[in-house]
Amino acid sequence: MTGEKDLTRLLAGMAPELRGLDWGFAVAAEAPGGLPCFATIAEDEGLTLIAPMAQLSAAGLAPIGPMARITLTVQSSLEAVGLTAAFASVLAQGGISANVIAGFHHDHIFLPAADADRAMTLLRGLSNG
């Protein structure tokens, strides 16, 4: 499946799921062996690692967090237009910082763990129109 492109259907089917409140971001020259990262992002300044806070700390890194991870379970196309803008706008209006990673199938939003419940309410409201 290539994913949904229609913004109306994407918003209606977002079905956000809270997937943990203990995520952290850290940077290293390379990922420590055995560290189960959710994602890695190669940047000029180093390798950004996204993993559970405790595991980043245990690996000797200094993580920033804790962050909540919300996954939009609708399967969106990488060519879809407007989904990120729509949910980012709603979260911004609520004063919530959002850091977005688009996977092949789903969008993942990382935000301060303290804002998770409010973010879920806002996202569900957007989805329900």
PDB file of C-alpha atoms in Angstrom:
ATOM      1  CA  MET A   1       0.000   0.000   0.000  1.00  0.00           C
ATOM      2  CA  THR A   2       1.306   3.423  -0.935  1.00  0.00           C
ATOM      3  CA  GLY A   3      -0.623   5.369   1.692  1.00  0.00           C
ATOM      4  CA  GLU A   4      -3.404   7.912   1.751  1.00  0.00           C
ATOM      5  CA  LYS A   5      -2.979  11.298   0.051  1.00  0.00           C
ATOM      6  CA  ASP A   6      -6.413  12.877   0.600  1.00  0.00           C
ATOM      7  CA  LEU A   7      -6.153  15.362   3.480  1.00  0.00           C
ATOM      8  CA  THR A   8      -9.788  14.986   4.554  1.00  0.00           C
ATOM      9  CA  ARG A   9      -9.398  11.214   4.876  1.00  0.00           C
ATOM     10  CA  LEU A  10      -6.000  11.569   6.553  1.00  0.00           C
ATOM     11  CA  LEU A  11      -7.386  13.896   9.211  1.00  0.00           C
ATOM     12  CA  ALA A  12     -10.470  11.748   9.814  1.00  0.00           C
ATOM     13  CA  GLY A  13      -8.354   8.609  10.133  1.00  0.00           C
ATOM     14  CA  MET A  14      -5.382   9.981  12.111  1.00  0.00           C
ATOM     15  CA  ALA A  15      -6.195   7.787  15.134  1.00  0.00           C
ATOM     16  CA  PRO A  16      -3.351   9.151  17.287  1.00  0.00           C
ATOM     17  CA  GLU A  17      -1.840   6.696  19.778  1.00  0.00           C
ATOM     18  CA  LEU A  18       0.332   7.621  22.739  1.00  0.00           C
ATOM     19  CA  ARG A  19       3.381   5.357  22.616  1.00  0.00           C
ATOM     20  CA  GLY A  20       5.322   6.175  25.738  1.00  0.00           C
ATOM     21  CA  LEU A  21       6.322   9.141  27.851  1.00  0.00           C
ATOM     22  CA  ASP A  22       9.991   8.315  28.422  1.00  0.00           C
ATOM     23  CA  TRP A  23      11.668   9.060  25.103  1.00  0.00           C
ATOM     24  CA  GLY A  24      14.889  11.045  24.954  1.00  0.00           C
ATOM     25  CA  PHE A  25      17.072  12.674  22.326  1.00  0.00           C
ATOM     26  CA  ALA A  26      20.864  12.482  22.532  1.00  0.00           C
ATOM     27  CA  VAL A  27      23.797  13.018  20.210  1.00  0.00           C
ATOM     28  CA  ALA A  28      26.882  10.849  19.732  1.00  0.00           C
ATOM     29  CA  ALA A  29      29.543  10.196  17.128  1.00  0.00           C
ATOM     30  CA  GLU A  30      27.958   6.755  16.619  1.00  0.00           C
ATOM     31  CA  ALA A  31      25.229   4.679  18.229  1.00  0.00           C
ATOM     32  CA  PRO A  32      26.490   2.653  21.198  1.00  0.00           C
ATOM     33  CA  GLY A  33      26.328  -1.074  20.503  1.00  0.00           C
ATOM     34  CA  GLY A  34      23.105  -2.693  21.621  1.00  0.00           C
ATOM     35  CA  LEU A  35      21.210   0.586  22.089  1.00  0.00           C
ATOM     36  CA  PRO A  36      17.678   0.010  20.729  1.00  0.00           C
ATOM     37  CA  CYS A  37      17.007   3.328  19.003  1.00  0.00           C
ATOM     38  CA  PHE A  38      13.583   4.260  17.662  1.00  0.00           C
ATOM     39  CA  ALA A  39      15.354   6.467  15.131  1.00  0.00           C
ATOM     40  CA  THR A  40      18.744   7.850  14.253  1.00  0.00           C
ATOM     41  CA  ILE A  41      19.341  10.983  12.244  1.00  0.00           C
ATOM     42  CA  ALA A  42      22.755  11.761  10.764  1.00  0.00           C
ATOM     43  CA  GLU A  43      23.493  15.476  11.111  1.00  0.00           C
ATOM     44  CA  ASP A  44      26.662  17.462  10.495  1.00  0.00           C
ATOM     45  CA  GLU A  45      27.143  17.867  14.266  1.00  0.00           C
ATOM     46  CA  GLY A  46      26.746  14.163  15.082  1.00  0.00           C
ATOM     47  CA  LEU A  47      24.274  11.295  15.153  1.00  0.00           C
ATOM     48  CA  THR A  48      20.965  12.131  16.847  1.00  0.00           C
ATOM     49  CA  LEU A  49      19.616   9.118  18.730  1.00  0.00           C
ATOM     50  CA  ILE A  50      15.997   8.738  19.849  1.00  0.00           C
ATOM     51  CA  ALA A  51      15.521   6.015  22.452  1.00  0.00           C
ATOM     52  CA  PRO A  52      14.116   5.499  25.950  1.00  0.00           C
ATOM     53  CA  MET A  53      15.691   7.958  28.418  1.00  0.00           C
ATOM     54  CA  ALA A  54      16.970   5.249  30.776  1.00  0.00           C
ATOM     55  CA  GLN A  55      18.725   3.391  27.974  1.00  0.00           C
ATOM     56  CA  LEU A  56      20.384   6.556  26.680  1.00  0.00           C
ATOM     57  CA  SER A  57      21.589   7.371  30.203  1.00  0.00           C
ATOM     58  CA  ALA A  58      22.816   3.790  30.741  1.00  0.00           C
ATOM     59  CA  ALA A  59      24.862   4.143  27.547  1.00  0.00           C
ATOM     60  CA  GLY A  60      26.634   7.152  29.085  1.00  0.00           C
ATOM     61  CA  LEU A  61      24.784   9.755  27.036  1.00  0.00           C
ATOM     62  CA  ALA A  62      23.061  12.914  28.298  1.00  0.00           C
ATOM     63  CA  PRO A  63      19.526  12.730  26.890  1.00  0.00           C
ATOM     64  CA  ILE A  64      17.098  15.620  26.557  1.00  0.00           C
ATOM     65  CA  GLY A  65      13.575  14.704  27.653  1.00  0.00           C
ATOM     66  CA  PRO A  66      11.402  13.096  28.697  1.00  0.00           C
ATOM     67  CA  MET A  67       9.393  13.300  25.525  1.00  0.00           C
ATOM     68  CA  ALA A  68       6.094  11.654  24.659  1.00  0.00           C
ATOM     69  CA  ARG A  69       5.754   9.863  21.339  1.00  0.00           C
ATOM     70  CA  ILE A  70       2.416  10.058  19.552  1.00  0.00           C
ATOM     71  CA  THR A  71       2.001   7.979  16.405  1.00  0.00           C
ATOM     72  CA  LEU A  72      -0.645   8.841  13.839  1.00  0.00           C
ATOM     73  CA  THR A  73      -1.787   5.359  12.870  1.00  0.00           C
ATOM     74  CA  VAL A  74      -3.316   6.379   9.538  1.00  0.00           C
ATOM     75  CA  GLN A  75      -1.067   5.158   6.734  1.00  0.00           C
ATOM     76  CA  SER A  76      -0.103   8.373   5.006  1.00  0.00           C
ATOM     77  CA  SER A  77       1.677   8.697   1.695  1.00  0.00           C
ATOM     78  CA  LEU A  78       5.059  10.380   1.710  1.00  0.00           C
ATOM     79  CA  GLU A  79       3.517  12.587  -1.004  1.00  0.00           C
ATOM     80  CA  ALA A  80       0.527  13.673   1.110  1.00  0.00           C
ATOM     81  CA  VAL A  81       0.152  17.442   1.377  1.00  0.00           C
ATOM     82  CA  GLY A  82      -1.106  19.276   4.454  1.00  0.00           C
ATOM     83  CA  LEU A  83      -1.212  16.663   7.220  1.00  0.00           C
ATOM     84  CA  THR A  84       1.883  17.879   9.051  1.00  0.00           C
ATOM     85  CA  ALA A  85       0.807  21.501   8.677  1.00  0.00           C
ATOM     86  CA  ALA A  86      -2.666  20.721  10.041  1.00  0.00           C
ATOM     87  CA  PHE A  87      -1.588  18.931  13.216  1.00  0.00           C
ATOM     88  CA  ALA A  88       1.421  21.194  13.802  1.00  0.00           C
ATOM     89  CA  SER A  89      -0.857  24.236  13.610  1.00  0.00           C
ATOM     90  CA  VAL A  90      -3.306  22.792  16.156  1.00  0.00           C
ATOM     91  CA  LEU A  91      -0.479  21.884  18.540  1.00  0.00           C
ATOM     92  CA  ALA A  92       1.175  25.296  18.085  1.00  0.00           C
ATOM     93  CA  GLN A  93      -2.107  27.061  18.863  1.00  0.00           C
ATOM     94  CA  GLY A  94      -2.158  24.996  22.070  1.00  0.00           C
ATOM     95  CA  GLY A  95       1.380  26.117  22.913  1.00  0.00           C
ATOM     96  CA  ILE A  96       2.817  22.615  22.419  1.00  0.00           C
ATOM     97  CA  SER A  97       6.224  22.060  20.844  1.00  0.00           C
ATOM     98  CA  ALA A  98       6.176  19.270  18.250  1.00  0.00           C
ATOM     99  CA  ASN A  99       9.120  17.431  16.704  1.00  0.00           C
ATOM    100  CA  VAL A 100       7.946  15.293  13.792  1.00  0.00           C
ATOM    101  CA  ILE A 101       9.502  12.257  12.152  1.00  0.00           C
ATOM    102  CA  ALA A 102       7.843  10.800   9.072  1.00  0.00           C
ATOM    103  CA  GLY A 103       8.340   7.089   8.619  1.00  0.00           C
ATOM    104  CA  PHE A 104       7.380   5.208   5.459  1.00  0.00           C
ATOM    105  CA  HIS A 105       3.961   4.342   6.900  1.00  0.00           C
ATOM    106  CA  HIS A 106       3.242   6.764   9.745  1.00  0.00           C
ATOM    107  CA  ASP A 107       4.049  10.152  11.253  1.00  0.00           C
ATOM    108  CA  HIS A 108       5.510  10.226  14.768  1.00  0.00           C
ATOM    109  CA  ILE A 109       5.285  13.327  16.950  1.00  0.00           C
ATOM    110  CA  PHE A 110       7.671  13.856  19.878  1.00  0.00           C
ATOM    111  CA  LEU A 111       6.640  16.483  22.408  1.00  0.00           C
ATOM    112  CA  PRO A 112       7.235  17.285  26.075  1.00  0.00           C
ATOM    113  CA  ALA A 113       5.812  14.416  28.147  1.00  0.00           C
ATOM    114  CA  ALA A 114       3.960  16.891  30.372  1.00  0.00           C
ATOM    115  CA  ASP A 115       1.907  17.987  27.331  1.00  0.00           C
ATOM    116  CA  ALA A 116       0.930  14.485  26.162  1.00  0.00           C
ATOM    117  CA  ASP A 117      -2.657  14.395  27.441  1.00  0.00           C
ATOM    118  CA  ARG A 118      -3.440  17.853  26.109  1.00  0.00           C
ATOM    119  CA  ALA A 119      -1.844  17.014  22.752  1.00  0.00           C
ATOM    120  CA  MET A 120      -3.915  13.841  22.464  1.00  0.00           C
ATOM    121  CA  THR A 121      -7.087  15.851  23.150  1.00  0.00           C
ATOM    122  CA  LEU A 122      -6.170  18.412  20.490  1.00  0.00           C
ATOM    123  CA  LEU A 123      -5.274  15.760  17.912  1.00  0.00           C
ATOM    124  CA  ARG A 124      -8.465  13.803  18.540  1.00  0.00           C
ATOM    125  CA  GLY A 125     -10.432  17.035  18.161  1.00  0.00           C
ATOM    126  CA  LEU A 126      -8.751  17.710  14.815  1.00  0.00           C
ATOM    127  CA  SER A 127      -9.479  14.166  13.684  1.00  0.00           C
ATOM    128  CA  ASN A 128     -13.143  14.389  14.676  1.00  0.00           C
ATOM    129  CA  GLY A 129     -13.503  17.632  12.758  1.00  0.00           C
TER     130      GLY A 129
END
